[in-house]
Amino acid sequence: QVQLVESGGGLVQAGGSLRLSCAASGRTFSSYAMGWFRQAPGKKREFVAAVRWSGRSTGYADSVKGRFTISRDNAKNTVYLQMNSLKPEDTAVYYCATAEDFGALVAGRGRDWGQGTQVTVSS
C-alpha cells in the first residue's frame, strides 16, 4: 500500500496559478503510474491528469488540456500538478492516486488515494 499526502491547494483568483504536490511513501514510487482527480460539490469525482512511471507519457482531461501540467520526480517520491489560467469551474477537492496501469487512471480508476486538497477559484 502507498500513503499519499497532497498539498498546495488554496484560494486563487480566476486566471491565476497553483501548484499541487503529492508526496508518496510505502511501495517503490517509480514502479507505478500517478494521477490527479477532482471532485466538485454535488458532482462525481473526475479524472484530471495522469503520468506513467517513467514520467515520459502523460494524459489529460479535455477540460484542463493546455492549462494543467502533470509531472513527477521519482527521486523525491512526488508528483506535481501545475495549474495555470485557473477558472471558477476548476474549484474542487483535488486528489492524487496511484495505479499499476496508466490506462486505469485515465479511465477513472485508482488504487491508493490521498486525503485531498481544496482548490477554490474566485471569479
PDB file of N, CA and C in Angstrom, residues 11 14 19 23 28 32 38 40 47-48 51-52 54 58-59 64 68-69 78-79 83 86 108 111 114 117 121-123:
ATOM      1  N   LEU A  11      -6.887  29.363  -2.183  1.00  0.00           N
ATOM      2  CA  LEU A  11      -7.815  30.270  -2.859  1.00  0.00           C
ATOM      3  C   LEU A  11      -7.032  31.126  -3.841  1.00  0.00           C
ATOM      4  N   ALA A  14      -9.479  33.931 -10.567  1.00  0.00           N
ATOM      5  CA  ALA A  14      -9.534  33.401 -11.931  1.00  0.00           C
ATOM      6  C   ALA A  14      -8.368  33.972 -12.744  1.00  0.00           C
ATOM      7  N   ARG A  19       0.237  25.304  -7.737  1.00  0.00           N
ATOM      8  CA  ARG A  19       0.980  24.068  -7.961  1.00  0.00           C
ATOM      9  C   ARG A  19       0.683  23.111  -6.820  1.00  0.00           C
ATOM     10  N   ALA A  23       3.058  13.838  -2.086  1.00  0.00           N
ATOM     11  CA  ALA A  23       4.195  13.066  -1.607  1.00  0.00           C
ATOM     12  C   ALA A  23       3.765  11.643  -1.297  1.00  0.00           C
ATOM     13  N   THR A  28       7.680   1.201  -3.785  1.00  0.00           N
ATOM     14  CA  THR A  28       8.605   1.923  -4.642  1.00  0.00           C
ATOM     15  C   THR A  28       7.843   2.865  -5.566  1.00  0.00           C
ATOM     16  N   TYR A  32       4.900   2.708 -10.379  1.00  0.00           N
ATOM     17  CA  TYR A  32       3.502   2.797 -10.736  1.00  0.00           C
ATOM     18  C   TYR A  32       3.150   4.158 -11.321  1.00  0.00           C
ATOM     19  N   ARG A  38     -10.381  15.160  -9.362  1.00  0.00           N
ATOM     20  CA  ARG A  38     -11.015  16.225  -8.590  1.00  0.00           C
ATOM     21  C   ARG A  38     -12.504  15.936  -8.425  1.00  0.00           C
ATOM     22  N   ALA A  40     -15.948  18.223  -7.394  1.00  0.00           N
ATOM     23  CA  ALA A  40     -16.627  19.460  -7.025  1.00  0.00           C
ATOM     24  C   ALA A  40     -17.880  19.126  -6.225  1.00  0.00           C
ATOM     25  N   PHE A  47     -11.497  12.403 -13.571  1.00  0.00           N
ATOM     26  CA  PHE A  47     -10.082  12.334 -13.917  1.00  0.00           C
ATOM     27  C   PHE A  47      -9.598  13.709 -14.379  1.00  0.00           C
ATOM     28  N   VAL A  48      -8.373  14.066 -13.976  1.00  0.00           N
ATOM     29  CA  VAL A  48      -7.765  15.331 -14.388  1.00  0.00           C
ATOM     30  C   VAL A  48      -6.517  15.079 -15.236  1.00  0.00           C
ATOM     31  N   VAL A  51       0.305  10.391 -15.243  1.00  0.00           N
ATOM     32  CA  VAL A  51       1.665  10.297 -15.764  1.00  0.00           C
ATOM     33  C   VAL A  51       2.166   8.878 -15.540  1.00  0.00           C
ATOM     34  N   ARG A  52       2.827   8.337 -16.546  1.00  0.00           N
ATOM     35  CA  ARG A  52       3.393   6.998 -16.428  1.00  0.00           C
ATOM     36  C   ARG A  52       4.540   6.993 -15.427  1.00  0.00           C
ATOM     37  N   SER A  54       7.573   6.364 -15.768  1.00  0.00           N
ATOM     38  CA  SER A  54       8.808   6.960 -16.271  1.00  0.00           C
ATOM     39  C   SER A  54       8.725   8.479 -16.354  1.00  0.00           C
ATOM     40  N   THR A  58       2.092  11.401 -20.625  1.00  0.00           N
ATOM     41  CA  THR A  58       1.059  11.994 -19.780  1.00  0.00           C
ATOM     42  C   THR A  58      -0.286  11.983 -20.501  1.00  0.00           C
ATOM     43  N   GLY A  59      -1.343  12.156 -19.720  1.00  0.00           N
ATOM     44  CA  GLY A  59      -2.681  12.243 -20.283  1.00  0.00           C
ATOM     45  C   GLY A  59      -3.495  13.257 -19.500  1.00  0.00           C
ATOM     46  N   VAL A  64      -8.897  20.425 -19.026  1.00  0.00           N
ATOM     47  CA  VAL A  64      -7.694  21.046 -18.468  1.00  0.00           C
ATOM     48  C   VAL A  64      -6.524  21.057 -19.443  1.00  0.00           C
ATOM     49  N   PHE A  68      -3.133  22.729 -17.556  1.00  0.00           N
ATOM     50  CA  PHE A  68      -2.534  21.973 -16.451  1.00  0.00           C
ATOM     51  C   PHE A  68      -1.390  21.121 -16.977  1.00  0.00           C
ATOM     52  N   THR A  69      -0.389  20.914 -16.122  1.00  0.00           N
ATOM     53  CA  THR A  69       0.739  20.061 -16.467  1.00  0.00           C
ATOM     54  C   THR A  69       1.055  19.156 -15.290  1.00  0.00           C
ATOM     55  N   THR A  78       7.500  12.289  -5.459  1.00  0.00           N
ATOM     56  CA  THR A  78       6.484  13.340  -5.507  1.00  0.00           C
ATOM     57  C   THR A  78       5.959  13.518  -6.921  1.00  0.00           C
ATOM     58  N   VAL A  79       4.656  13.745  -7.014  1.00  0.00           N
ATOM     59  CA  VAL A  79       4.024  14.094  -8.277  1.00  0.00           C
ATOM     60  C   VAL A  79       3.430  15.492  -8.121  1.00  0.00           C
ATOM     61  N   MET A  83      -1.125  24.166 -12.294  1.00  0.00           N
ATOM     62  CA  MET A  83      -2.414  24.604 -12.817  1.00  0.00           C
ATOM     63  C   MET A  83      -2.334  26.087 -13.151  1.00  0.00           C
ATOM     64  N   LEU A  86      -6.423  29.397 -14.237  1.00  0.00           N
ATOM     65  CA  LEU A  86      -7.499  28.746 -13.486  1.00  0.00           C
ATOM     66  C   LEU A  86      -8.838  29.443 -13.700  1.00  0.00           C
ATOM     67  N   GLY A 108     -10.372   6.468 -14.941  1.00  0.00           N
ATOM     68  CA  GLY A 108     -11.007   6.893 -13.700  1.00  0.00           C
ATOM     69  C   GLY A 108     -10.825   5.974 -12.527  1.00  0.00           C
ATOM     70  N   ARG A 111      -5.828   3.141  -7.315  1.00  0.00           N
ATOM     71  CA  ARG A 111      -5.648   2.097  -6.297  1.00  0.00           C
ATOM     72  C   ARG A 111      -5.512   2.708  -4.907  1.00  0.00           C
ATOM     73  N   GLY A 114      -5.052   9.819  -1.816  1.00  0.00           N
ATOM     74  CA  GLY A 114      -4.729  10.773  -0.766  1.00  0.00           C
ATOM     75  C   GLY A 114      -6.003  11.330  -0.146  1.00  0.00           C
ATOM     76  N   THR A 117      -6.892  17.966  -1.376  1.00  0.00           N
ATOM     77  CA  THR A 117      -6.573  19.351  -1.042  1.00  0.00           C
ATOM     78  C   THR A 117      -7.549  20.252  -1.786  1.00  0.00           C
ATOM     79  N   VAL A 121     -11.329  28.729  -6.831  1.00  0.00           N
ATOM     80  CA  VAL A 121     -11.017  29.777  -7.795  1.00  0.00           C
ATOM     81  C   VAL A 121     -12.159  30.788  -7.782  1.00  0.00           C
ATOM     82  N   SER A 122     -11.855  32.005  -7.421  1.00  0.00           N
ATOM     83  CA  SER A 122     -12.881  33.051  -7.355  1.00  0.00           C
ATOM     84  C   SER A 122     -12.944  33.807  -8.672  1.00  0.00           C
ATOM     85  N   SER A 123     -14.150  34.277  -8.990  1.00  0.00           N
ATOM     86  CA  SER A 123     -14.335  34.989 -10.265  1.00  0.00           C
ATOM     87  C   SER A 123     -14.128  36.486 -10.095  1.00  0.00           C
TER      88      SER A 123
END
